[in-house]
mmCIF file of C-alpha atoms in Angstrom:
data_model
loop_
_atom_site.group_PDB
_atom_site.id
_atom_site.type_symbol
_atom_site.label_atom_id
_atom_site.label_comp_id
_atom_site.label_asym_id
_atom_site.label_seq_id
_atom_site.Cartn_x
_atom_site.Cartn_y
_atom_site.Cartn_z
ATOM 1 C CA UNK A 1 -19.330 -28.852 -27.308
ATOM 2 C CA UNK A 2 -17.932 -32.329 -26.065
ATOM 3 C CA UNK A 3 -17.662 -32.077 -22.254
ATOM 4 C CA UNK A 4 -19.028 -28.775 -21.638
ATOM 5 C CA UNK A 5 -15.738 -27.038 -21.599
ATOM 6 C CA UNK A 6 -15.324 -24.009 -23.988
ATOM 7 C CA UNK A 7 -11.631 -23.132 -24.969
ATOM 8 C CA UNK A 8 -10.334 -19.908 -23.587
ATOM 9 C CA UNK A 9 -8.957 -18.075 -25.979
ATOM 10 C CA UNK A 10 -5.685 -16.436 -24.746
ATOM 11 C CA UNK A 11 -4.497 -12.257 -25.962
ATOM 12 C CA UNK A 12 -7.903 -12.408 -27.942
ATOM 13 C CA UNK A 13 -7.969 -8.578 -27.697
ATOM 14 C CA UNK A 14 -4.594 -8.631 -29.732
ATOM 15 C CA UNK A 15 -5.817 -10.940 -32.408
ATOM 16 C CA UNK A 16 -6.787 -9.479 -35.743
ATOM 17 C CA UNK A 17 -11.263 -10.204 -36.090
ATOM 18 C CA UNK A 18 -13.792 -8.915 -37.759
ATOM 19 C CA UNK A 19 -15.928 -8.443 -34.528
ATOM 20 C CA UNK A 20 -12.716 -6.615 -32.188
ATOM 21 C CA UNK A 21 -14.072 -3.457 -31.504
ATOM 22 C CA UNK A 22 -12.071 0.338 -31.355
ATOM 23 C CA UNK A 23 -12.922 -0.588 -27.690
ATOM 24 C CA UNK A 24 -11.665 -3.570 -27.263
ATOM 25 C CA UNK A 25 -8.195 -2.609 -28.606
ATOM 26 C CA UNK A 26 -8.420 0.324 -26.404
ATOM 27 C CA UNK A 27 -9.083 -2.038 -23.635
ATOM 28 C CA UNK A 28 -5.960 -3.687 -24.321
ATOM 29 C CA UNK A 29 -3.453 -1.186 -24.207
ATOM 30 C CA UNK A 30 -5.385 0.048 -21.172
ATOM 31 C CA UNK A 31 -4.692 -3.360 -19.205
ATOM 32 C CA UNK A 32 -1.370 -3.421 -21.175
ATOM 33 C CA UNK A 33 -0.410 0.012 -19.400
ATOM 34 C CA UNK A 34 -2.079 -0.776 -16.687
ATOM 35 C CA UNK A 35 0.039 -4.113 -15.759
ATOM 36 C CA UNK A 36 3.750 -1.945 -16.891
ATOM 37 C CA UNK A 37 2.851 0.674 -14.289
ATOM 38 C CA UNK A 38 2.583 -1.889 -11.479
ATOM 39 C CA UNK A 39 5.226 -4.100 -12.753
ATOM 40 C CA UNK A 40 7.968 -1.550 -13.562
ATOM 41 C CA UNK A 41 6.347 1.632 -11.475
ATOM 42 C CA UNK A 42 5.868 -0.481 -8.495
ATOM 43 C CA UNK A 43 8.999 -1.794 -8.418
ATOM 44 C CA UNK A 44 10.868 1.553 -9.080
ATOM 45 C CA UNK A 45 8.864 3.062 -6.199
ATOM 46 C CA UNK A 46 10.113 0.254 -3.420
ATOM 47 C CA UNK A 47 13.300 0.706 -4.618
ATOM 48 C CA UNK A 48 13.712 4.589 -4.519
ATOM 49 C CA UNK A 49 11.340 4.792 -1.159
ATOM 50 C CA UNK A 50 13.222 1.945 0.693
ATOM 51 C CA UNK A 51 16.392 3.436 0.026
ATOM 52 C CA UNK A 52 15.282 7.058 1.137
ATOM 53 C CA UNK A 53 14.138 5.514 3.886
ATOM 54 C CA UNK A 54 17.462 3.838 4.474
ATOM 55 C CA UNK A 55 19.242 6.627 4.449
ATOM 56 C CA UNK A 56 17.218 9.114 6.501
ATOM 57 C CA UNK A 57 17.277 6.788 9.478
ATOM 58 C CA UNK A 58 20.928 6.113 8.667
ATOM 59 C CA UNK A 59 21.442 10.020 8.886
ATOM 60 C CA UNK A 60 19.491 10.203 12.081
ATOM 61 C CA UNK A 61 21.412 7.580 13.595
ATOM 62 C CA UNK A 62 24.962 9.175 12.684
ATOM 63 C CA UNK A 63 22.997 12.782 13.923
ATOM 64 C CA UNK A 64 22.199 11.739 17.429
ATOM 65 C CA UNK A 65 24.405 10.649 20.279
ATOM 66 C CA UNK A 66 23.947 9.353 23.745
ATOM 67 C CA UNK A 67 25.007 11.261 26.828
ATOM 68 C CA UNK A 68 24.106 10.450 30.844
ATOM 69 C CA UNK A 69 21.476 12.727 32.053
ATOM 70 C CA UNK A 70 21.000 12.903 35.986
ATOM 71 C CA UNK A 71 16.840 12.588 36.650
ATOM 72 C CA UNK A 72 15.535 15.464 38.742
ATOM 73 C CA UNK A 73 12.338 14.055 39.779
ATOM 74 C CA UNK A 74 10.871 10.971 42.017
ATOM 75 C CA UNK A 75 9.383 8.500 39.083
ATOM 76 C CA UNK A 76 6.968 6.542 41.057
ATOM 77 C CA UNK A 77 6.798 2.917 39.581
ATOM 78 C CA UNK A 78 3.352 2.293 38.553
ATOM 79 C CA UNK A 79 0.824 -0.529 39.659
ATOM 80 C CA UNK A 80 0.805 -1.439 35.583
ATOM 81 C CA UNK A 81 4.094 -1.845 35.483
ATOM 82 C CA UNK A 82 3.997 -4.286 38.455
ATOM 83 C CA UNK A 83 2.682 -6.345 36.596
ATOM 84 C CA UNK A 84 4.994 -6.958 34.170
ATOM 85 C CA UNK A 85 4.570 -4.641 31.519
ATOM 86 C CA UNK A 86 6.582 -2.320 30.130
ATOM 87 C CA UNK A 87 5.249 1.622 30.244
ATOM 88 C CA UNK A 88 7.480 4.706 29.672
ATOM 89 C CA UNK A 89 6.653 8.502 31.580
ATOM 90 C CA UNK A 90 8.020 11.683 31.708
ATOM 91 C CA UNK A 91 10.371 13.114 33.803
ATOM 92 C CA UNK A 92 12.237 15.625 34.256
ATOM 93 C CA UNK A 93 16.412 15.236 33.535
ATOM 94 C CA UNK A 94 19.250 17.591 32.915
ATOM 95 C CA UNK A 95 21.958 16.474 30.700
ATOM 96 C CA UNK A 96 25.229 18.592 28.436
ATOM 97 C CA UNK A 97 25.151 19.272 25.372
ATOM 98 C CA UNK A 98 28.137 18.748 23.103
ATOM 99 C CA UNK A 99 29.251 22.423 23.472
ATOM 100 C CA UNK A 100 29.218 22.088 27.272
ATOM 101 C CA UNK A 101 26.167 23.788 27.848
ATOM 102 C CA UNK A 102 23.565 22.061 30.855
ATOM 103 C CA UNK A 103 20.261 21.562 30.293
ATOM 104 C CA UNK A 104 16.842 21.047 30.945
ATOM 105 C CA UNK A 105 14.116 19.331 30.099
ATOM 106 C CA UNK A 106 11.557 16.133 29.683
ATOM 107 C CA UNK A 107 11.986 12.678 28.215
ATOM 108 C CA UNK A 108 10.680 9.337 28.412
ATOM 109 C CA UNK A 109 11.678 7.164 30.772
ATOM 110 C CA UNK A 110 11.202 3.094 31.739
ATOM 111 C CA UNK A 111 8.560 2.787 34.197
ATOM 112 C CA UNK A 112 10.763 1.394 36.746
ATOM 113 C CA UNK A 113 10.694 3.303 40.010
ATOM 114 C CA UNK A 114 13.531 6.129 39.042
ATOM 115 C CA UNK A 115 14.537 7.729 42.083
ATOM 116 C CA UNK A 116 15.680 11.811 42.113
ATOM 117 C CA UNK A 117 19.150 11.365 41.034
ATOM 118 C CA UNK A 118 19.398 8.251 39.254
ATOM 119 C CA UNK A 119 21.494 8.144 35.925
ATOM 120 C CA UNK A 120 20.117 7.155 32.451
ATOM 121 C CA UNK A 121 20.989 7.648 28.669
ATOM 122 C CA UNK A 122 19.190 9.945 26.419
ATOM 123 C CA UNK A 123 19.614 11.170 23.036
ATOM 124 C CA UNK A 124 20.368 14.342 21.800
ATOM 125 C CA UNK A 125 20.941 15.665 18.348
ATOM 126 C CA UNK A 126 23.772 17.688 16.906
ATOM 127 C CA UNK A 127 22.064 20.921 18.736
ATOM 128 C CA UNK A 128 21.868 18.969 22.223
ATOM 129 C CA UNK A 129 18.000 19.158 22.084
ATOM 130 C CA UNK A 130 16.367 15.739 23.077
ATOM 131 C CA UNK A 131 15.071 13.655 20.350
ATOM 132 C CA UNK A 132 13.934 9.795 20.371
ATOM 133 C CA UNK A 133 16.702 7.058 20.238
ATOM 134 C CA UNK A 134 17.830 6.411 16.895
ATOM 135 C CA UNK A 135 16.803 2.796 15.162
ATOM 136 C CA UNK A 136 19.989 0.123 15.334
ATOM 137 C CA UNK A 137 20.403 -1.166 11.728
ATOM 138 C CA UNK A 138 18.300 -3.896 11.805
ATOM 139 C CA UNK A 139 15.424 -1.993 12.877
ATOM 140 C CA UNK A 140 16.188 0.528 10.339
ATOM 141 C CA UNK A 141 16.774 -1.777 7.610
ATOM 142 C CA UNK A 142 13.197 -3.803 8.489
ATOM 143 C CA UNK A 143 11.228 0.230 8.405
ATOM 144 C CA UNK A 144 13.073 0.776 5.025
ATOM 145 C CA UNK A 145 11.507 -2.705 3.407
ATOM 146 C CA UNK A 146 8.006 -1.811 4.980
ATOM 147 C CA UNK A 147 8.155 1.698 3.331
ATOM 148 C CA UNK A 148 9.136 0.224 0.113
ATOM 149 C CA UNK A 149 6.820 -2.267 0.175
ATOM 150 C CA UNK A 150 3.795 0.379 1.172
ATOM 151 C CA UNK A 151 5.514 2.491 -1.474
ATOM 152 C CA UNK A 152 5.334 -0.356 -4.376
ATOM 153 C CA UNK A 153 1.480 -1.607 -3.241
ATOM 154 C CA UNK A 154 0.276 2.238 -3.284
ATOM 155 C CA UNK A 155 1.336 2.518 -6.586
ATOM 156 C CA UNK A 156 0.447 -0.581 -7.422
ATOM 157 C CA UNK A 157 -3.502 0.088 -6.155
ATOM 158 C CA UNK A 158 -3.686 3.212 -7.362
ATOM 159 C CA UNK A 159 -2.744 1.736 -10.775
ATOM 160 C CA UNK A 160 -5.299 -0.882 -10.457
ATOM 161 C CA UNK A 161 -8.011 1.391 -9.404
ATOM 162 C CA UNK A 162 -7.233 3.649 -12.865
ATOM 163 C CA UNK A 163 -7.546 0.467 -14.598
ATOM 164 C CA UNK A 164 -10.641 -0.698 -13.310
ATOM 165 C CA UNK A 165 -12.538 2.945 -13.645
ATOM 166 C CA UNK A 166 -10.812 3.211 -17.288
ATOM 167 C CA UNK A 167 -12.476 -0.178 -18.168
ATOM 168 C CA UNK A 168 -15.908 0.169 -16.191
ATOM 169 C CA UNK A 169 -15.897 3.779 -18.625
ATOM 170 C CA UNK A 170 -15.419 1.736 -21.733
ATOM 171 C CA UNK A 171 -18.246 -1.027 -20.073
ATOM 172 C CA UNK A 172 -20.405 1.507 -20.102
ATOM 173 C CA UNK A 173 -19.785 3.076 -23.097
ATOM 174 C CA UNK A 174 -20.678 -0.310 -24.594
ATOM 175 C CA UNK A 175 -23.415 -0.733 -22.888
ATOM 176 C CA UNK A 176 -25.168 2.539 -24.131
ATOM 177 C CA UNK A 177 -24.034 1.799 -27.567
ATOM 178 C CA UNK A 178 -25.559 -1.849 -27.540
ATOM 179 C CA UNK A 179 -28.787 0.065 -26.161
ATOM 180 C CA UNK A 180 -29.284 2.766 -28.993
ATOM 181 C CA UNK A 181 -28.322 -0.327 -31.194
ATOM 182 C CA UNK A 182 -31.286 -2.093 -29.599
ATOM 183 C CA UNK A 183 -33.813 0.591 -29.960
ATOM 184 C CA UNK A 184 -33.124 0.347 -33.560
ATOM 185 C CA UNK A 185 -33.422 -2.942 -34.247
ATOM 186 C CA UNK A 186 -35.683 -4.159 -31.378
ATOM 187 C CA UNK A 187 -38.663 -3.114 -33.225
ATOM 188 C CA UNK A 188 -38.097 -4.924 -35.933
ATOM 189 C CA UNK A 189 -38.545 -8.300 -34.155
ATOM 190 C CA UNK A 190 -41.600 -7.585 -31.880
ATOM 191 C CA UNK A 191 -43.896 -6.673 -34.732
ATOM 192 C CA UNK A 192 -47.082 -9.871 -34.560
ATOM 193 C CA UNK A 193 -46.870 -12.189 -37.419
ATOM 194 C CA UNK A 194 -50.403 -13.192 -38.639
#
């Protein structure tokens, strides 16, 4: 060859030849598959995750409201948060729930010194138990691309991973097939001439 550059032959697998083997074909509808799964599966499973995702945290935040809860306990500020960071504790508040009712119980609270007393906002849900603050849109909308995309590249490996244990099967299918071949024919061409 001119140059040392060999043509690659492109979809060879496809092409009609003399030496394409049942395996080969198989190989290519197995990389074929392979590549629709992660293309159109990968895609359908972002979509349909992200928008579950969407609409569970958009359910959460139209489930849980804010109310004033009174904190019953000292919250010491920490030396931590003296520093400048930002560190949440429990502590002990009493708030109403939407069918009047007063209650008990612990939540997280800023770090900040909270003094027996003091007001602050927590969240409760349609029962008036406690639960975590809601994400604001953008947050939610930023968790519901992450889960799509984590949806999509799951699929997407897992696809990949079949494809690559499907071929290394047929590899070594070949492989034993080009051995009993061998011990056939090998033989032959070690028998001493003269």
């Amino acid at each position: 060859m001119p140059g040392g550059r060999g043509t690659k032959v492109r979809l060879w697998r496809w092409r009609s030849s003399p030496l394409r083997r049942r395996d080969d074909k198989l190989e290519a509808w197995i990389v074929l598959v392979m590549w629709a799964v992660i293309a159109v599966g990968g895609t359908i499973a972002g979509l349909v995750t992200a928008l579950s995702a969407h609409e569970a945290l958009a359910q959460q935040r139209s489930e849980r409201h804010a109310v004033r809860a009174v904190v019953l306990t000292d919250v010491p500020r920490s030396p931590s948060s003296r520093e400048g960071g930002t560190y949440r504790t429990l502590a002990k508040v009493r708030w109403t729930t939407p069918d009047g009712v007063t209650r008990t119980g612990r939540t997280l609270v800023d770090d900040t010194g909270l003094r027996r007393g003091s007001t602050i906002t927590v969240w409760q849900d349609t029962h008036g138990a406690l639960t975590p603050e809601p994400a604001d849109p953008a947050e939610a909308a930023a968790e519901a691309v992450f889960f799509g995309v984590a949806a999509a590249l799951a699929l997407s490996g897992l696809a990949l991973g079949a494809g690559a244990l499907a071929r290394w099967r047929l590899d070594q299918r070949r492989l034993d097939q080009w051995s009993r071949e061998w011990d056939l024919i090998g033989p032959q061409w070690s028998q001493k001439t003269g």
